[in-house]
PDB file of C-alpha atoms and ligand atoms in Angstrom:
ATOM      1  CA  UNK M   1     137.971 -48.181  61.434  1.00 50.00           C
ATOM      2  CA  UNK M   2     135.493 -45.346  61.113  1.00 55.00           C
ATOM      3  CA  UNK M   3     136.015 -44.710  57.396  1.00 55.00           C
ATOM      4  CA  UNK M   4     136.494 -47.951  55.286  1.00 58.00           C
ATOM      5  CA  UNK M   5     135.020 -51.592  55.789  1.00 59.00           C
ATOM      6  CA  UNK M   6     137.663 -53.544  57.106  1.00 59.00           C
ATOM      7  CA  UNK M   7     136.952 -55.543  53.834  1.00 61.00           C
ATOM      8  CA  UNK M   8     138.210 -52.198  51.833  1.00 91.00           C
ATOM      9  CA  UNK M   9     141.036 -51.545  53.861  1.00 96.00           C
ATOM     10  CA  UNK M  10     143.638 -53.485  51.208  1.00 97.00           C
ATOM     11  CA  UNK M  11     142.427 -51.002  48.669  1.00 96.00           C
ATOM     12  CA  UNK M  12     143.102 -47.612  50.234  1.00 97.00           C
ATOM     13  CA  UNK M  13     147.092 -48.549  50.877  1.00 98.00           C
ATOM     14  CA  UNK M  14     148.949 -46.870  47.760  1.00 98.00           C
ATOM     15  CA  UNK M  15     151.289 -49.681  46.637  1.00 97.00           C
ATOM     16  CA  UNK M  16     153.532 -47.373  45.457  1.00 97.00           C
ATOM     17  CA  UNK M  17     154.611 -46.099  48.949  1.00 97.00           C
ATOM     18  CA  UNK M  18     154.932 -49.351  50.988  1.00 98.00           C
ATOM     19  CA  UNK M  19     157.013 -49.658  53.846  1.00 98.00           C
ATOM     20  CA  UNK M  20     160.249 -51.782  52.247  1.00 98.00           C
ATOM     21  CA  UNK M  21     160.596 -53.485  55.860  1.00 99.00           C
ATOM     22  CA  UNK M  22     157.953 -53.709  58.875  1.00 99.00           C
ATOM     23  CA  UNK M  23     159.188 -54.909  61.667  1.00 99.00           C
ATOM     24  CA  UNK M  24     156.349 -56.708  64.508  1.00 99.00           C
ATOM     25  CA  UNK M  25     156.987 -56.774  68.376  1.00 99.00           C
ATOM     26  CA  UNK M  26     154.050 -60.246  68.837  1.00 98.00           C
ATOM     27  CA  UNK M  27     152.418 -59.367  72.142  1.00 99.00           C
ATOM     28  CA  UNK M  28     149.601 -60.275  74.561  1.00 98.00           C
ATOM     29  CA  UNK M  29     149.657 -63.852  73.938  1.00 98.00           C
ATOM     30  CA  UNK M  30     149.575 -64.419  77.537  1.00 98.00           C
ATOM     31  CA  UNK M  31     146.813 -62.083  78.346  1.00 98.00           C
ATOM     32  CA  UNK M  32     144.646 -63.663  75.275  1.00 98.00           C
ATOM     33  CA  UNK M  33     144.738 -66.899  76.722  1.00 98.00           C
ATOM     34  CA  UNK M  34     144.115 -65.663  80.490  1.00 98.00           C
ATOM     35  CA  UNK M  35     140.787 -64.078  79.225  1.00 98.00           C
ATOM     36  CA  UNK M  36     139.965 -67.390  78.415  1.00 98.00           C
ATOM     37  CA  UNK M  37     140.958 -69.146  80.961  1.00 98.00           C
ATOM     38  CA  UNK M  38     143.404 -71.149  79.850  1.00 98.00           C
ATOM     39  CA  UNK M  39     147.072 -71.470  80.184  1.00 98.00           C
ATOM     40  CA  UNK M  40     150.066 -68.979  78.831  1.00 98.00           C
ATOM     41  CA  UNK M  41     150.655 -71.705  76.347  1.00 98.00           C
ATOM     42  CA  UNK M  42     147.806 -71.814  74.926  1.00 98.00           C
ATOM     43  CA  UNK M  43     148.209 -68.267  73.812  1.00 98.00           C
ATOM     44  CA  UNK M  44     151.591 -68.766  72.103  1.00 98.00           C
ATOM     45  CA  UNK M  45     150.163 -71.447  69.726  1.00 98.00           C
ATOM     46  CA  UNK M  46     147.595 -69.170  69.063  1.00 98.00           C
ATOM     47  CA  UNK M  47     150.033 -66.879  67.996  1.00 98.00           C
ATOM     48  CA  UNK M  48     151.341 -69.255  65.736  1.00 98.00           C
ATOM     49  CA  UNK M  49     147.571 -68.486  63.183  1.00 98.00           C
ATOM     50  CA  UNK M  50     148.411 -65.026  63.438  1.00 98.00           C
ATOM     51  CA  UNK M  51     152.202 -65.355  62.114  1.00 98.00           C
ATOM     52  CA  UNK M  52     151.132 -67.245  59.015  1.00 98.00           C
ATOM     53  CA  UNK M  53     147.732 -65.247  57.790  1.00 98.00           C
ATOM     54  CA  UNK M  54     150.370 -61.593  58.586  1.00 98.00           C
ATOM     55  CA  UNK M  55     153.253 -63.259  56.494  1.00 98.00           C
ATOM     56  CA  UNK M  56     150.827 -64.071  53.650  1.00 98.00           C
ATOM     57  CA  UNK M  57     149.580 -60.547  53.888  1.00 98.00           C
ATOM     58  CA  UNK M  58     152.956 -59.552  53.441  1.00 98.00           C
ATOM     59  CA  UNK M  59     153.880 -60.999  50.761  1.00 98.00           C
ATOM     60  CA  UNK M  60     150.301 -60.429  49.322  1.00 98.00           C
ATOM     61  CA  UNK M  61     150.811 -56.551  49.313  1.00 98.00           C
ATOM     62  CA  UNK M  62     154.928 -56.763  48.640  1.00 98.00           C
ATOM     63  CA  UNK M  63     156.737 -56.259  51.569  1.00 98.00           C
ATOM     64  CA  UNK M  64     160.167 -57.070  51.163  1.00 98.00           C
ATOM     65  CA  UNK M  65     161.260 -57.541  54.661  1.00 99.00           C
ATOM     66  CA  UNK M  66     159.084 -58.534  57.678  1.00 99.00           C
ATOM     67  CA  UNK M  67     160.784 -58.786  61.169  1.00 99.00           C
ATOM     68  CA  UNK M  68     159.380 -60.841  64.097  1.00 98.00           C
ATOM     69  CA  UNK M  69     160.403 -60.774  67.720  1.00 98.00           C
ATOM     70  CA  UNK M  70     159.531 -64.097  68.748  1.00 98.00           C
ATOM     71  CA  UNK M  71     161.629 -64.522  71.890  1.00 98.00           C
ATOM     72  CA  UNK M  72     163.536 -61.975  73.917  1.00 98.00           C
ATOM     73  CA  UNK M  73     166.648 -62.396  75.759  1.00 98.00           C
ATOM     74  CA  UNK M  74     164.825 -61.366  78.618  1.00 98.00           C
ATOM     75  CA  UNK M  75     162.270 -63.972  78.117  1.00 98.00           C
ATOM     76  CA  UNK M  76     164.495 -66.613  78.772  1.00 98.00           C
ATOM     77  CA  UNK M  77     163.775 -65.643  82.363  1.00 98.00           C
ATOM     78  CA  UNK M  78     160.189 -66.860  82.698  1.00 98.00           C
ATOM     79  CA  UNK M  79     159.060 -69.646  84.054  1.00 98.00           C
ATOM     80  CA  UNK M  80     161.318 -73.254  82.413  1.00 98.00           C
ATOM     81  CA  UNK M  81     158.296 -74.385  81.820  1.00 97.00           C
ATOM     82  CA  UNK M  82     156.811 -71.839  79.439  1.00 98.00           C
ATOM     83  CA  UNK M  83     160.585 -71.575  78.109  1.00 98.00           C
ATOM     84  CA  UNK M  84     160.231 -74.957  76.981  1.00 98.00           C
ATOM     85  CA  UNK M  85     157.082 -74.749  75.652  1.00 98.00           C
ATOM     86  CA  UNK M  86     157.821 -71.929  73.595  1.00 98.00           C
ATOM     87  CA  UNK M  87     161.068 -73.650  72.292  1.00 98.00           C
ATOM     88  CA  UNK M  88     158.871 -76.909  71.394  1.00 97.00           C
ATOM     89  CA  UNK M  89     156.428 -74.758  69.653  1.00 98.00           C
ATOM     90  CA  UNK M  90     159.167 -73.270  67.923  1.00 97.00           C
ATOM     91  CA  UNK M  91     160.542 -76.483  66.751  1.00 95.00           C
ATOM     92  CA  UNK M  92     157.388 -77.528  65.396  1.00 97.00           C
ATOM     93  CA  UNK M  93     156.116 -74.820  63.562  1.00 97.00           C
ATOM     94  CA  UNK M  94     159.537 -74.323  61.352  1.00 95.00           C
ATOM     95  CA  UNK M  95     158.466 -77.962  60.462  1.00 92.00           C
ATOM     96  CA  UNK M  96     155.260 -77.449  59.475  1.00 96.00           C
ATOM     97  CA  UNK M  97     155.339 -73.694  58.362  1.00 97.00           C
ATOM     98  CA  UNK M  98     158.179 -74.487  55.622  1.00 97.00           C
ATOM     99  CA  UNK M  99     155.339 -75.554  53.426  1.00 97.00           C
ATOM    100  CA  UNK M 100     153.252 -72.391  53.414  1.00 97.00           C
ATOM    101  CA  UNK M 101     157.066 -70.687  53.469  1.00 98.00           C
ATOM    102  CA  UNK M 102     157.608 -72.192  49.803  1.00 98.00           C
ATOM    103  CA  UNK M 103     154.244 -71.445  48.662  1.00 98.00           C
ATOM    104  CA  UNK M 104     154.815 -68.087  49.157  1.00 98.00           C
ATOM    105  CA  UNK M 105     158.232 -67.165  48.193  1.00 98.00           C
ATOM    106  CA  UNK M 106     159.602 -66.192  51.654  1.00 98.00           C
ATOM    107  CA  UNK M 107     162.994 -66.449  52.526  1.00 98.00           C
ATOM    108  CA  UNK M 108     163.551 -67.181  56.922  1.00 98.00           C
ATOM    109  CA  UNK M 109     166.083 -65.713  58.332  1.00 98.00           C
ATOM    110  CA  UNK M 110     167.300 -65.321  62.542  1.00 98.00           C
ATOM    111  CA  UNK M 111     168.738 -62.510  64.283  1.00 98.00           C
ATOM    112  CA  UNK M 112     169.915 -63.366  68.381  1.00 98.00           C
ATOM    113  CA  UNK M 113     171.779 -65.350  70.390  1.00 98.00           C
ATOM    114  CA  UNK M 114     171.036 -68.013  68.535  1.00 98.00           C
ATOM    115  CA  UNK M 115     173.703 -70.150  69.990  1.00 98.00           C
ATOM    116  CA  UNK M 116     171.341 -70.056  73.070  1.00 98.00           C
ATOM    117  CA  UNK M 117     168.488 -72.043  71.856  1.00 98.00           C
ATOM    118  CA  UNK M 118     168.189 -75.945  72.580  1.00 98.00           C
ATOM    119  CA  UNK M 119     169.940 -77.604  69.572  1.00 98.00           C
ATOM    120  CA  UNK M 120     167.457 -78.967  68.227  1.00 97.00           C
ATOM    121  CA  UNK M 121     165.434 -75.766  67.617  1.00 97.00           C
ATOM    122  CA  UNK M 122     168.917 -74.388  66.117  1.00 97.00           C
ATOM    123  CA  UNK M 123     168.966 -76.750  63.936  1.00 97.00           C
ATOM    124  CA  UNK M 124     165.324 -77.033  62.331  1.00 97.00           C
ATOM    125  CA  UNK M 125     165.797 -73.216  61.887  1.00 97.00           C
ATOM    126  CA  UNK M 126     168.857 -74.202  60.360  1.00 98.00           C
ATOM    127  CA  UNK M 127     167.224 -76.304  57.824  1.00 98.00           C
ATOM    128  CA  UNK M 128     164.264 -74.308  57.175  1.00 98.00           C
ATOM    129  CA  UNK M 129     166.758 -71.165  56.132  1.00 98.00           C
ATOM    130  CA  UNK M 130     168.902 -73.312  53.495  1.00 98.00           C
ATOM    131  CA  UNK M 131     165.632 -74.492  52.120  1.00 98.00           C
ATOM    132  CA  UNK M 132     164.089 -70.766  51.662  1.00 98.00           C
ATOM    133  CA  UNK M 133     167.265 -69.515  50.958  1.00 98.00           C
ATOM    134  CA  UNK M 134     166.419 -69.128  46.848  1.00 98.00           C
ATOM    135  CA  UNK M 135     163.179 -67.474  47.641  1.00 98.00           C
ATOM    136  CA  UNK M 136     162.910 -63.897  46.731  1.00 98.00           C
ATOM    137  CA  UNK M 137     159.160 -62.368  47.546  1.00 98.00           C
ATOM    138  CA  UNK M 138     160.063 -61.875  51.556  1.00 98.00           C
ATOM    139  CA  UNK M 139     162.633 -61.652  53.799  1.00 98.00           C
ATOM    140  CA  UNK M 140     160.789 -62.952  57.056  1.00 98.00           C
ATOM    141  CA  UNK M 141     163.337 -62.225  59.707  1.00 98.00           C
ATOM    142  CA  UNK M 142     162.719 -64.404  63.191  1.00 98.00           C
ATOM    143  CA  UNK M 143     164.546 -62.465  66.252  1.00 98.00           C
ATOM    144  CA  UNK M 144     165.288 -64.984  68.491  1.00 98.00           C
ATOM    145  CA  UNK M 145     166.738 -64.733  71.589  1.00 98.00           C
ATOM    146  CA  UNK M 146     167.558 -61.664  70.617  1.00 98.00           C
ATOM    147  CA  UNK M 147     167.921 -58.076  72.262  1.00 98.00           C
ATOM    148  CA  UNK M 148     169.154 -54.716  70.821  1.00 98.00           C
ATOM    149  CA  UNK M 149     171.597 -54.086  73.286  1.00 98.00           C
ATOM    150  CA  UNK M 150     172.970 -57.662  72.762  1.00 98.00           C
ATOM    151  CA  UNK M 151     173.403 -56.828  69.028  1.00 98.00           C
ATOM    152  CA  UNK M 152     175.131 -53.779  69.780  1.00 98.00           C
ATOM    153  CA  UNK M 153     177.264 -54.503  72.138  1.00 98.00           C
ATOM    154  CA  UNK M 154     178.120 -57.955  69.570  1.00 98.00           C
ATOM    155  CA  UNK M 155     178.917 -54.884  66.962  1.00 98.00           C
ATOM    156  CA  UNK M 156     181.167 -52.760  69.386  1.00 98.00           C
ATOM    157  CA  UNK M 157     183.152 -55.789  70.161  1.00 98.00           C
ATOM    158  CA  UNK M 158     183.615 -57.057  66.130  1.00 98.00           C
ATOM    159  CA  UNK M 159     184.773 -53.572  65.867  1.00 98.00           C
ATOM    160  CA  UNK M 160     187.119 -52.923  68.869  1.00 98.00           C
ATOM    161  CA  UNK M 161     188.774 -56.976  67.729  1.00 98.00           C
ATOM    162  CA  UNK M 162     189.410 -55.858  64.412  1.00 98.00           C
ATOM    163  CA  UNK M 163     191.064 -52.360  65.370  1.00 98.00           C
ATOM    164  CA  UNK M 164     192.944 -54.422  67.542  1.00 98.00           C
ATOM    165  CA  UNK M 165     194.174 -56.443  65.151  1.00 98.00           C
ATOM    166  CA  UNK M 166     195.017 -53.456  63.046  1.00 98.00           C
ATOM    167  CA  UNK M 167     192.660 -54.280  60.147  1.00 98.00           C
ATOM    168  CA  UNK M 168     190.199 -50.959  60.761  1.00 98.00           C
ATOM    169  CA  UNK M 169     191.052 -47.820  62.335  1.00 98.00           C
ATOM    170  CA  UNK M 170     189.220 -46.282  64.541  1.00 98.00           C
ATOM    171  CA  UNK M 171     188.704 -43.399  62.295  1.00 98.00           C
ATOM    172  CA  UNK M 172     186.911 -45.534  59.531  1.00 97.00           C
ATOM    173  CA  UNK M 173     184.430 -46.161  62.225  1.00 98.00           C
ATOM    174  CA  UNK M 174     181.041 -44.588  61.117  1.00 98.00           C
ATOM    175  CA  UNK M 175     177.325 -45.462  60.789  1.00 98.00           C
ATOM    176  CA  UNK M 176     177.549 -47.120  57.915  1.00 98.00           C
ATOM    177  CA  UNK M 177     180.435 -49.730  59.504  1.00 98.00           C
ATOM    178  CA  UNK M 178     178.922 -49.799  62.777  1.00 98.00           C
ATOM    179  CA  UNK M 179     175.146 -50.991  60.773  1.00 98.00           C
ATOM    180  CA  UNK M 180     176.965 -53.558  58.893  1.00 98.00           C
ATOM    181  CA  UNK M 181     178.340 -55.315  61.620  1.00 98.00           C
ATOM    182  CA  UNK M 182     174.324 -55.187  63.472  1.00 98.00           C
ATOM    183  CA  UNK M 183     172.508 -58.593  62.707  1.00 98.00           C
ATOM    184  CA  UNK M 184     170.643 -56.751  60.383  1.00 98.00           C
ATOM    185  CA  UNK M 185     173.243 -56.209  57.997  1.00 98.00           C
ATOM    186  CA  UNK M 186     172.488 -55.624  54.195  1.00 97.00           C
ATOM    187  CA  UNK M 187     168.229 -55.311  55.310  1.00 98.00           C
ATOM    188  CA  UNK M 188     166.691 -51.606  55.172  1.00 98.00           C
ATOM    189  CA  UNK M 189     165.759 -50.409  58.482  1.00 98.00           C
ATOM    190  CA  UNK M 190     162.345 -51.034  59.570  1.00 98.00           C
ATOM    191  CA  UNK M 191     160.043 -48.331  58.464  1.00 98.00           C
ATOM    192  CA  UNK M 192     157.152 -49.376  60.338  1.00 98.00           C
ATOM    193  CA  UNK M 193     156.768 -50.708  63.781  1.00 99.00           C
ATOM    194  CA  UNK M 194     153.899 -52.460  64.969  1.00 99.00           C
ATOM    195  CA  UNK M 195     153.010 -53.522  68.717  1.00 99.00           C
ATOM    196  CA  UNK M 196     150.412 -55.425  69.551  1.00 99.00           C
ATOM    197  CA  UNK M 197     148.711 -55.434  72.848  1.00 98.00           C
ATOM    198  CA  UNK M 198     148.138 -51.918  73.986  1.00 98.00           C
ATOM    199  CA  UNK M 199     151.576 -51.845  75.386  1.00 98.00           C
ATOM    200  CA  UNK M 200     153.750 -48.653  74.562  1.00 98.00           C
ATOM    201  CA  UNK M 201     157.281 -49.653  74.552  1.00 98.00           C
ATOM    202  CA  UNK M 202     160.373 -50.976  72.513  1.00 98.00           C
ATOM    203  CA  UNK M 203     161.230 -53.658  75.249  1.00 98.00           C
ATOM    204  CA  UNK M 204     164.945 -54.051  73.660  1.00 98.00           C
ATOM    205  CA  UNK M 205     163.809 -54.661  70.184  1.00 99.00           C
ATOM    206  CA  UNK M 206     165.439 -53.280  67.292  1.00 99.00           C
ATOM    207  CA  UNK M 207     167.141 -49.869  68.943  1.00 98.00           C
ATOM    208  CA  UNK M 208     169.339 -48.717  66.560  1.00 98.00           C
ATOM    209  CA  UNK M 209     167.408 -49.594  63.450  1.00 98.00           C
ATOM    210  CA  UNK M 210     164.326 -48.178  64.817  1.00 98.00           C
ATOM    211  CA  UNK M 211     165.666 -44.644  65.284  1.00 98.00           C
ATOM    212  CA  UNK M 212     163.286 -43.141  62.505  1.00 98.00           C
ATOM    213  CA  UNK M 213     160.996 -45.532  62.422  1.00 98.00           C
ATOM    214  CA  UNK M 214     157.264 -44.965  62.626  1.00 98.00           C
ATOM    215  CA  UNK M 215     155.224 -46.586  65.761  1.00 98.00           C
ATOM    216  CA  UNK M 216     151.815 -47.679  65.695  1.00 98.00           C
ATOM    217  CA  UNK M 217     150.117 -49.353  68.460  1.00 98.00           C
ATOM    218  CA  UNK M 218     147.079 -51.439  68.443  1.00 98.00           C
ATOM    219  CA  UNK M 219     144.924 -53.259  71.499  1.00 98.00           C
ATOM    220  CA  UNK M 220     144.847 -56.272  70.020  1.00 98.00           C
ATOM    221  CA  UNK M 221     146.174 -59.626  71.293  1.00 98.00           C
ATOM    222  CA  UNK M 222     148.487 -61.024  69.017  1.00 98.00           C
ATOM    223  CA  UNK M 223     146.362 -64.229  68.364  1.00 98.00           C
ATOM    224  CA  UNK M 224     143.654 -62.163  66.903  1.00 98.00           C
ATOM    225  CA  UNK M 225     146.301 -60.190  64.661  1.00 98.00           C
ATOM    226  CA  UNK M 226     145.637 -60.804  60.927  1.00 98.00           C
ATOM    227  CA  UNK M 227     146.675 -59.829  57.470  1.00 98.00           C
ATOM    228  CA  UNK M 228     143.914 -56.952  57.637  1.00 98.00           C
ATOM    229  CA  UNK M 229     145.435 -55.232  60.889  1.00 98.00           C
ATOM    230  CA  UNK M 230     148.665 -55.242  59.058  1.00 98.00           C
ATOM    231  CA  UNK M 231     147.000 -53.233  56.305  1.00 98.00           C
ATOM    232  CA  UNK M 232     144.932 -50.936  58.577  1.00 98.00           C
ATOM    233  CA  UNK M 233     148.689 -50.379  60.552  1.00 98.00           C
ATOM    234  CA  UNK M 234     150.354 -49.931  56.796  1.00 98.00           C
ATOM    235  CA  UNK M 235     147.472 -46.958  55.523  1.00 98.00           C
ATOM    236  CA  UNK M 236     147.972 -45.253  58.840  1.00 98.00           C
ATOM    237  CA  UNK M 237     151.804 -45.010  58.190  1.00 98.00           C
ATOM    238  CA  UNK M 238     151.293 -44.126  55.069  1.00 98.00           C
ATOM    239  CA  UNK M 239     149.070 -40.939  56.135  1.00 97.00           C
ATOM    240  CA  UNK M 240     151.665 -39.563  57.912  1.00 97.00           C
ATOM    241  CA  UNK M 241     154.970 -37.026  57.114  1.00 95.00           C
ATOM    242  CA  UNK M 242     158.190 -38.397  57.690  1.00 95.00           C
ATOM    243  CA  UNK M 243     160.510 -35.497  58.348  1.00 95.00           C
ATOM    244  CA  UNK M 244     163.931 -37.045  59.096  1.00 96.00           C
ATOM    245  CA  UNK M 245     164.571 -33.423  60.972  1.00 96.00           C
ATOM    246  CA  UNK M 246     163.584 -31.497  58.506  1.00 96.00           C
ATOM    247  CA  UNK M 247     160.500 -29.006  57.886  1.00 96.00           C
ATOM    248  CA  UNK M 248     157.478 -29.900  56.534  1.00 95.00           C
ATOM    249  CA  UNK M 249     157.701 -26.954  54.349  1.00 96.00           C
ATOM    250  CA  UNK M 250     161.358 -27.893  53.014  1.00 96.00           C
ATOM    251  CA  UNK M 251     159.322 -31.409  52.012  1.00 94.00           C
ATOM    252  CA  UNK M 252     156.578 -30.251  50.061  1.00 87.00           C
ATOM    253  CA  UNK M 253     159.153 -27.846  48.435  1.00 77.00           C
TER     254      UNK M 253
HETATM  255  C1  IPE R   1     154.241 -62.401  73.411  1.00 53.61           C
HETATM  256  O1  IPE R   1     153.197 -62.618  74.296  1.00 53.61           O
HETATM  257  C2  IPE R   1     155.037 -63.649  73.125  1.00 53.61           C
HETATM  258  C3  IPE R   1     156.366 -63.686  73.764  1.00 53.61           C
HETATM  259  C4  IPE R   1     156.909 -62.727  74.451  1.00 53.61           C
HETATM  260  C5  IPE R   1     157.125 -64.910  73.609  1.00 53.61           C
HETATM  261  P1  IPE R   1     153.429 -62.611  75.857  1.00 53.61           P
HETATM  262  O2  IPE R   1     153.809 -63.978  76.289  1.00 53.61           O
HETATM  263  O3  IPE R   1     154.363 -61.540  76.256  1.00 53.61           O
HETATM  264  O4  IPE R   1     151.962 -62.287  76.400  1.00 53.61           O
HETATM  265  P2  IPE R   1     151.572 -61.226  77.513  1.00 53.61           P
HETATM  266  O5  IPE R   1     152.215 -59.932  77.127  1.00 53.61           O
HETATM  267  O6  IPE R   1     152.084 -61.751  78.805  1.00 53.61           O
HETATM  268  O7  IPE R   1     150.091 -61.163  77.448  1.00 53.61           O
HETATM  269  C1  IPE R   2     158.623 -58.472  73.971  1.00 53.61           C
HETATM  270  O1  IPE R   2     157.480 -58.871  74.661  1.00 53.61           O
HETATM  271  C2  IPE R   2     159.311 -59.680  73.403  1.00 53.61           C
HETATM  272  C3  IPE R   2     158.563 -60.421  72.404  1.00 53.61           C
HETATM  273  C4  IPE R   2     157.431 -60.067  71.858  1.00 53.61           C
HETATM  274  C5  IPE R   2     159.157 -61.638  71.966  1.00 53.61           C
HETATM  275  P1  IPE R   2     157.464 -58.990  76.241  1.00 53.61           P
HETATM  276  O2  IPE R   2     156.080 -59.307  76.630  1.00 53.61           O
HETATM  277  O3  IPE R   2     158.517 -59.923  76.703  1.00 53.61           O
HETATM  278  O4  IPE R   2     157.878 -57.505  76.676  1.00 53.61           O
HETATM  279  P2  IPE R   2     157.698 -56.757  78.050  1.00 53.61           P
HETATM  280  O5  IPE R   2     158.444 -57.562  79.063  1.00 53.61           O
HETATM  281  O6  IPE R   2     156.247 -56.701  78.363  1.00 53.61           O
HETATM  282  O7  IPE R   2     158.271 -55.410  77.818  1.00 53.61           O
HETATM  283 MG1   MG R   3     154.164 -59.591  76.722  1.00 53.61          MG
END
């Protein structure tokens, strides 16, 4: 941050142009803790400081939808142990995080496999969402166990049932009816992504919704993520032109 203080940063985003939904691939938790010298773990509930100060930034500036990807379908082939740990960490901070949750107006949601998880994680996320369900400031969206292609391929098959079943016809089939039958139904697509880490890739998160999205890519781990590197990510996007195809000169027309 040549230009501003990181202090000042909140103050050059134009909160007339916000992002409606920023979506957040949480990475390097791992690599944090290594540098220390401690375990994987110890990383992931790091992490855990990072979600709440970037939710309350969220809902401090207005975002409407924020989208985590907490746990990959891939991920569930790491080592049990740090499975487990993740899915205890899980289950323990929807129990304590419902508090700040309230406090702030956000609404949690989950997009994946959720069938997948141990039950007892299913079901504390299951009780946090019916008590944020009235709350109207955020839409934080959890993607758990999720990957893009799963959520596709769950669409194509709603899809291919219900033409066999003679209710749809193939014809009717568009973008609009293939979106509302992605997990992500009813939410505007993300206009924002942000990766942590230094890493450079979409890792199954998000594909479809994603297609115009804007990337940005910062070095730090996710533990040391905070409301203020949401910002800095948010005045970035917001200096540059969105062109959907188009010129720039049929824009500024
Ligand atoms: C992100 O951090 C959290 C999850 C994927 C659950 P990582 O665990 O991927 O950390 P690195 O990328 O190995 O450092
Ligand atoms: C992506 O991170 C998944 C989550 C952040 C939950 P990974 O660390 O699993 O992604 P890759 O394997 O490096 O692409
Ligand atoms: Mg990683």
């Amino acid at each position: 941050m040549p230009q501003y203080k990181r202090m000042d940063i909140k103050e050059t985003i134009n909160m007339a142009q916000l992002p409606q939904h920023v979506a957040i691939i949480m990475d390097g938790n791992g690599r944090w803790a290594k540098e220390r010298g401690k375990l994987r773990v110890f990383g992931h509930q790091n992490g855990v400081a990072a979600v709440r100060d970037t939710v309350e930034g969220a809902v401090e500036i207005g975002i409407k939808f924020l989208t985590l990807y907490a746990f990959s379908t891939e991920n569930w082939n790491r080592p049990k142990l740090e499975v487990s740990a993740l899915m205890e960490l899980l289950v323990n901070t929807i129990n304590k995080e419902t508090k700040t949750l309230m406090e702030n107006g956000v609404k949690l949601h989950a997009i994946g496999d959720l069938g997948k998880l141990p039950d007892k994680c299913r079901s504390r996320l299951q009780e946090a969402m019916e008590k944020t369900a009235g709350n109207t400031n955020c839409t934080l969206t959890l993607a758990l166990s999720y990957s893009a292609r799963w959520e596709i391929t769950e669409a194509a098959r709603q899809l291919a049932r219900q033409v066999q079943a003679g209710t749809l016809s193939a014809d009717e089939i568009d973008e609009t009816t293939f979106a509302q039958h992605l997990a992500t139904r009813g939410m505007p697509d993300p206009e924002l992504l942000i990766r942590t880490s230094g890493e450079q890739r979409i890792s199954n998160y998000l594909l479809w919704q994603l297609a115009y999205a804007e990337l940005y890519f910062t070095e730090k781990m996710w533990p040391e993520f905070r409301r203020t590197d949401l910002f800095e990510a948010i005045a970035d996007y917001q200096k540059r032109e969105r062109r959907f195809g188009l010129t720039s000169e049929q824009l500024t027309k």
